[in-house]
PDB file of C-alpha atoms in Angstrom:
ATOM      1  CA  UNK J 134     -26.700 179.598  54.173  1.00 63.00           C
ATOM      2  CA  UNK J 135     -23.558 178.363  51.953  1.00 67.00           C
ATOM      3  CA  UNK J 136     -24.745 177.033  48.717  1.00 73.00           C
ATOM      4  CA  UNK J 137     -25.422 173.269  48.529  1.00 83.00           C
ATOM      5  CA  UNK J 138     -24.123 173.032  45.023  1.00 90.00           C
ATOM      6  CA  UNK J 139     -21.475 174.852  42.515  1.00 91.00           C
ATOM      7  CA  UNK J 140     -20.934 174.025  38.783  1.00 95.00           C
ATOM      8  CA  UNK J 141     -16.824 175.245  38.451  1.00 93.00           C
ATOM      9  CA  UNK J 142     -17.897 177.699  35.838  1.00 95.00           C
ATOM     10  CA  UNK J 143     -19.427 179.764  38.659  1.00 95.00           C
ATOM     11  CA  UNK J 144     -16.102 179.708  40.421  1.00 96.00           C
ATOM     12  CA  UNK J 145     -14.148 183.006  40.154  1.00 96.00           C
ATOM     13  CA  UNK J 146     -10.332 182.098  38.146  1.00 97.00           C
ATOM     14  CA  UNK J 147      -7.684 183.322  40.688  1.00 95.00           C
ATOM     15  CA  UNK J 148      -5.015 184.537  38.101  1.00 96.00           C
ATOM     16  CA  UNK J 149      -1.591 184.440  39.317  1.00 92.00           C
ATOM     17  CA  UNK J 150       1.771 185.093  37.393  1.00 91.00           C
ATOM     18  CA  UNK J 151       4.842 186.178  39.015  1.00 86.00           C
ATOM     19  CA  UNK J 152       8.924 185.125  38.782  1.00 86.00           C
ATOM     20  CA  UNK J 153       9.314 186.544  35.418  1.00 86.00           C
ATOM     21  CA  UNK J 154       7.133 184.288  33.890  1.00 85.00           C
ATOM     22  CA  UNK J 155       8.132 181.564  35.860  1.00 90.00           C
ATOM     23  CA  UNK J 156       4.883 181.220  37.444  1.00 91.00           C
ATOM     24  CA  UNK J 157       1.116 180.720  35.630  1.00 93.00           C
ATOM     25  CA  UNK J 158      -1.694 179.237  37.807  1.00 94.00           C
ATOM     26  CA  UNK J 159      -5.370 179.879  37.347  1.00 96.00           C
ATOM     27  CA  UNK J 160      -7.160 178.464  41.062  1.00 95.00           C
ATOM     28  CA  UNK J 161     -10.760 177.957  41.525  1.00 95.00           C
ATOM     29  CA  UNK J 162     -10.971 177.914  45.073  1.00 92.00           C
ATOM     30  CA  UNK J 163     -13.759 175.517  44.933  1.00 94.00           C
ATOM     31  CA  UNK J 164     -14.331 174.758  48.910  1.00 92.00           C
ATOM     32  CA  UNK J 165     -14.579 178.242  49.495  1.00 91.00           C
ATOM     33  CA  UNK J 166     -17.007 179.103  46.259  1.00 92.00           C
ATOM     34  CA  UNK J 167     -19.282 176.124  48.759  1.00 91.00           C
ATOM     35  CA  UNK J 168     -18.735 178.227  51.701  1.00 88.00           C
ATOM     36  CA  UNK J 169     -15.457 177.900  53.581  1.00 85.00           C
ATOM     37  CA  UNK J 170     -14.160 180.668  55.763  1.00 83.00           C
ATOM     38  CA  UNK J 171     -11.758 180.453  58.852  1.00 81.00           C
ATOM     39  CA  UNK J 172     -15.041 180.870  60.703  1.00 86.00           C
ATOM     40  CA  UNK J 173     -17.205 178.117  58.805  1.00 84.00           C
ATOM     41  CA  UNK J 174     -13.994 175.361  58.279  1.00 84.00           C
ATOM     42  CA  UNK J 175     -14.320 172.710  55.934  1.00 85.00           C
ATOM     43  CA  UNK J 176     -12.453 169.631  57.243  1.00 86.00           C
ATOM     44  CA  UNK J 177     -10.704 170.056  54.367  1.00 87.00           C
ATOM     45  CA  UNK J 178      -9.560 172.588  51.683  1.00 90.00           C
ATOM     46  CA  UNK J 179     -10.343 171.779  47.195  1.00 94.00           C
ATOM     47  CA  UNK J 180      -8.905 173.723  44.907  1.00 94.00           C
ATOM     48  CA  UNK J 181      -9.069 173.122  40.867  1.00 97.00           C
ATOM     49  CA  UNK J 182      -5.617 174.717  39.397  1.00 96.00           C
ATOM     50  CA  UNK J 183      -4.591 174.772  35.981  1.00 97.00           C
ATOM     51  CA  UNK J 184      -0.518 175.605  35.311  1.00 96.00           C
ATOM     52  CA  UNK J 185       0.374 177.307  31.465  1.00 96.00           C
ATOM     53  CA  UNK J 186       2.081 175.571  29.472  1.00 97.00           C
ATOM     54  CA  UNK J 187       5.876 175.590  30.274  1.00 96.00           C
ATOM     55  CA  UNK J 188       5.637 177.013  33.472  1.00 95.00           C
ATOM     56  CA  UNK J 189       5.524 175.757  37.328  1.00 91.00           C
ATOM     57  CA  UNK J 190       2.550 176.109  39.849  1.00 92.00           C
ATOM     58  CA  UNK J 191       4.546 177.863  42.515  1.00 85.00           C
ATOM     59  CA  UNK J 192       8.245 177.724  43.646  1.00 83.00           C
ATOM     60  CA  UNK J 193       9.636 174.908  45.185  1.00 82.00           C
ATOM     61  CA  UNK J 194       8.144 174.910  48.803  1.00 79.00           C
ATOM     62  CA  UNK J 195       6.992 172.070  51.705  1.00 84.00           C
ATOM     63  CA  UNK J 196       3.822 172.469  54.602  1.00 82.00           C
ATOM     64  CA  UNK J 197       5.017 172.182  57.843  1.00 86.00           C
ATOM     65  CA  UNK J 198       1.568 170.052  58.596  1.00 83.00           C
ATOM     66  CA  UNK J 199      -0.948 169.626  55.761  1.00 89.00           C
ATOM     67  CA  UNK J 200      -1.225 167.059  53.395  1.00 92.00           C
ATOM     68  CA  UNK J 201      -2.292 167.371  49.687  1.00 92.00           C
ATOM     69  CA  UNK J 202      -3.656 164.642  47.560  1.00 96.00           C
ATOM     70  CA  UNK J 203      -2.996 165.658  43.944  1.00 96.00           C
ATOM     71  CA  UNK J 204      -5.415 164.378  40.749  1.00 98.00           C
ATOM     72  CA  UNK J 205      -4.570 165.516  37.164  1.00 98.00           C
ATOM     73  CA  UNK J 206      -7.151 165.965  35.635  1.00 98.00           C
ATOM     74  CA  UNK J 207      -5.297 167.071  31.715  1.00 98.00           C
ATOM     75  CA  UNK J 208      -2.158 167.962  30.369  1.00 98.00           C
ATOM     76  CA  UNK J 209       1.472 166.432  31.430  1.00 98.00           C
ATOM     77  CA  UNK J 210       3.657 167.475  33.901  1.00 98.00           C
ATOM     78  CA  UNK J 211       6.550 166.829  36.014  1.00 97.00           C
ATOM     79  CA  UNK J 212       6.463 167.119  39.833  1.00 96.00           C
ATOM     80  CA  UNK J 213       9.646 167.797  41.873  1.00 93.00           C
ATOM     81  CA  UNK J 214       9.723 166.316  45.102  1.00 93.00           C
ATOM     82  CA  UNK J 215      12.637 166.737  47.799  1.00 91.00           C
ATOM     83  CA  UNK J 216      15.255 165.208  45.799  1.00 87.00           C
ATOM     84  CA  UNK J 217      12.782 163.100  43.330  1.00 93.00           C
ATOM     85  CA  UNK J 218      10.847 163.641  39.691  1.00 96.00           C
ATOM     86  CA  UNK J 219       8.355 161.871  38.092  1.00 97.00           C
ATOM     87  CA  UNK J 220       5.818 162.680  35.109  1.00 98.00           C
ATOM     88  CA  UNK J 221       1.694 162.766  35.754  1.00 98.00           C
ATOM     89  CA  UNK J 222      -0.725 162.757  33.276  1.00 98.00           C
ATOM     90  CA  UNK J 223      -4.598 163.185  33.043  1.00 98.00           C
ATOM     91  CA  UNK J 224      -5.649 160.225  35.783  1.00 98.00           C
ATOM     92  CA  UNK J 225      -2.627 159.966  38.025  1.00 98.00           C
ATOM     93  CA  UNK J 226      -2.776 160.693  41.463  1.00 98.00           C
ATOM     94  CA  UNK J 227      -0.292 161.540  44.111  1.00 96.00           C
ATOM     95  CA  UNK J 228      -0.109 162.878  47.790  1.00 94.00           C
ATOM     96  CA  UNK J 229       2.558 165.479  49.263  1.00 92.00           C
ATOM     97  CA  UNK J 230       3.436 164.796  52.614  1.00 92.00           C
ATOM     98  CA  UNK J 231       3.631 167.539  55.043  1.00 90.00           C
ATOM     99  CA  UNK J 232       7.539 168.931  55.442  1.00 90.00           C
ATOM    100  CA  UNK J 233       7.621 167.055  51.373  1.00 91.00           C
ATOM    101  CA  UNK J 234       9.205 169.804  49.291  1.00 89.00           C
ATOM    102  CA  UNK J 235       7.544 170.226  46.124  1.00 90.00           C
ATOM    103  CA  UNK J 236       6.538 171.618  42.977  1.00 91.00           C
ATOM    104  CA  UNK J 237       4.824 171.010  40.076  1.00 93.00           C
ATOM    105  CA  UNK J 238       6.092 172.062  36.175  1.00 96.00           C
ATOM    106  CA  UNK J 239       3.931 172.185  32.797  1.00 98.00           C
ATOM    107  CA  UNK J 240       6.204 170.101  30.830  1.00 98.00           C
ATOM    108  CA  UNK J 241       4.254 170.928  27.783  1.00 97.00           C
ATOM    109  CA  UNK J 242       4.258 174.343  24.991  1.00 95.00           C
ATOM    110  CA  UNK J 243       1.576 174.770  24.020  1.00 97.00           C
ATOM    111  CA  UNK J 244      -1.204 172.860  26.442  1.00 98.00           C
ATOM    112  CA  UNK J 245      -2.507 173.527  29.982  1.00 98.00           C
ATOM    113  CA  UNK J 246      -1.926 171.651  32.752  1.00 98.00           C
ATOM    114  CA  UNK J 247      -4.820 170.859  35.219  1.00 98.00           C
ATOM    115  CA  UNK J 248      -4.815 168.992  38.254  1.00 97.00           C
ATOM    116  CA  UNK J 249      -7.469 169.085  42.126  1.00 98.00           C
ATOM    117  CA  UNK J 250      -5.783 169.363  45.217  1.00 95.00           C
ATOM    118  CA  UNK J 251      -7.642 168.359  48.308  1.00 96.00           C
ATOM    119  CA  UNK J 252      -5.733 169.568  51.676  1.00 92.00           C
ATOM    120  CA  UNK J 253      -6.469 168.923  54.849  1.00 88.00           C
ATOM    121  CA  UNK J 254      -7.364 172.434  57.345  1.00 73.00           C
ATOM    122  CA  UNK J 255      -4.815 172.225  59.533  1.00 69.00           C
ATOM    123  CA  UNK J 256      -4.307 175.261  62.443  1.00 71.00           C
ATOM    124  CA  UNK J 257      -0.840 176.845  62.854  1.00 68.00           C
ATOM    125  CA  UNK J 258       0.212 174.678  59.146  1.00 70.00           C
ATOM    126  CA  UNK J 259       3.438 177.130  58.443  1.00 76.00           C
ATOM    127  CA  UNK J 260       4.595 177.106  54.303  1.00 62.00           C
ATOM    128  CA  UNK J 261       8.429 176.944  53.742  1.00 77.00           C
ATOM    129  CA  UNK J 262       9.780 177.597  50.007  1.00 75.00           C
ATOM    130  CA  UNK J 263      13.069 175.966  49.511  1.00 71.00           C
ATOM    131  CA  UNK J 264      14.041 176.625  45.918  1.00 65.00           C
ATOM    132  CA  UNK J 265      12.877 179.575  43.075  1.00 57.00           C
TER     133      UNK J 265
END
């Protein structure tokens, strides 16, 4: 039976660093902790992500079918989306539609950037890397 409630402190942290330190993020897969799996799919996936100062969350990429909704909790950053760039901070919300190339830079020198990502679960979604 899947848990009905969890606290973020109970969700395992997945720390990823790569690209000679260019990418550094800590991810908490909240939906997985609540029982989401390939056999027991939720209609959406929820992740809490923390990006280290001066780093990107991941390479510039797009999802073929997935829509992602972001809610910024703390810190300051810059979203690079296709050819557009905009700043983000606490309380900001934005959507990345399928086919939109994007990634997020933490623009602070000493403060983490934290946000939630809510994504729809779509079969056959492919990931394309545009540039590192």
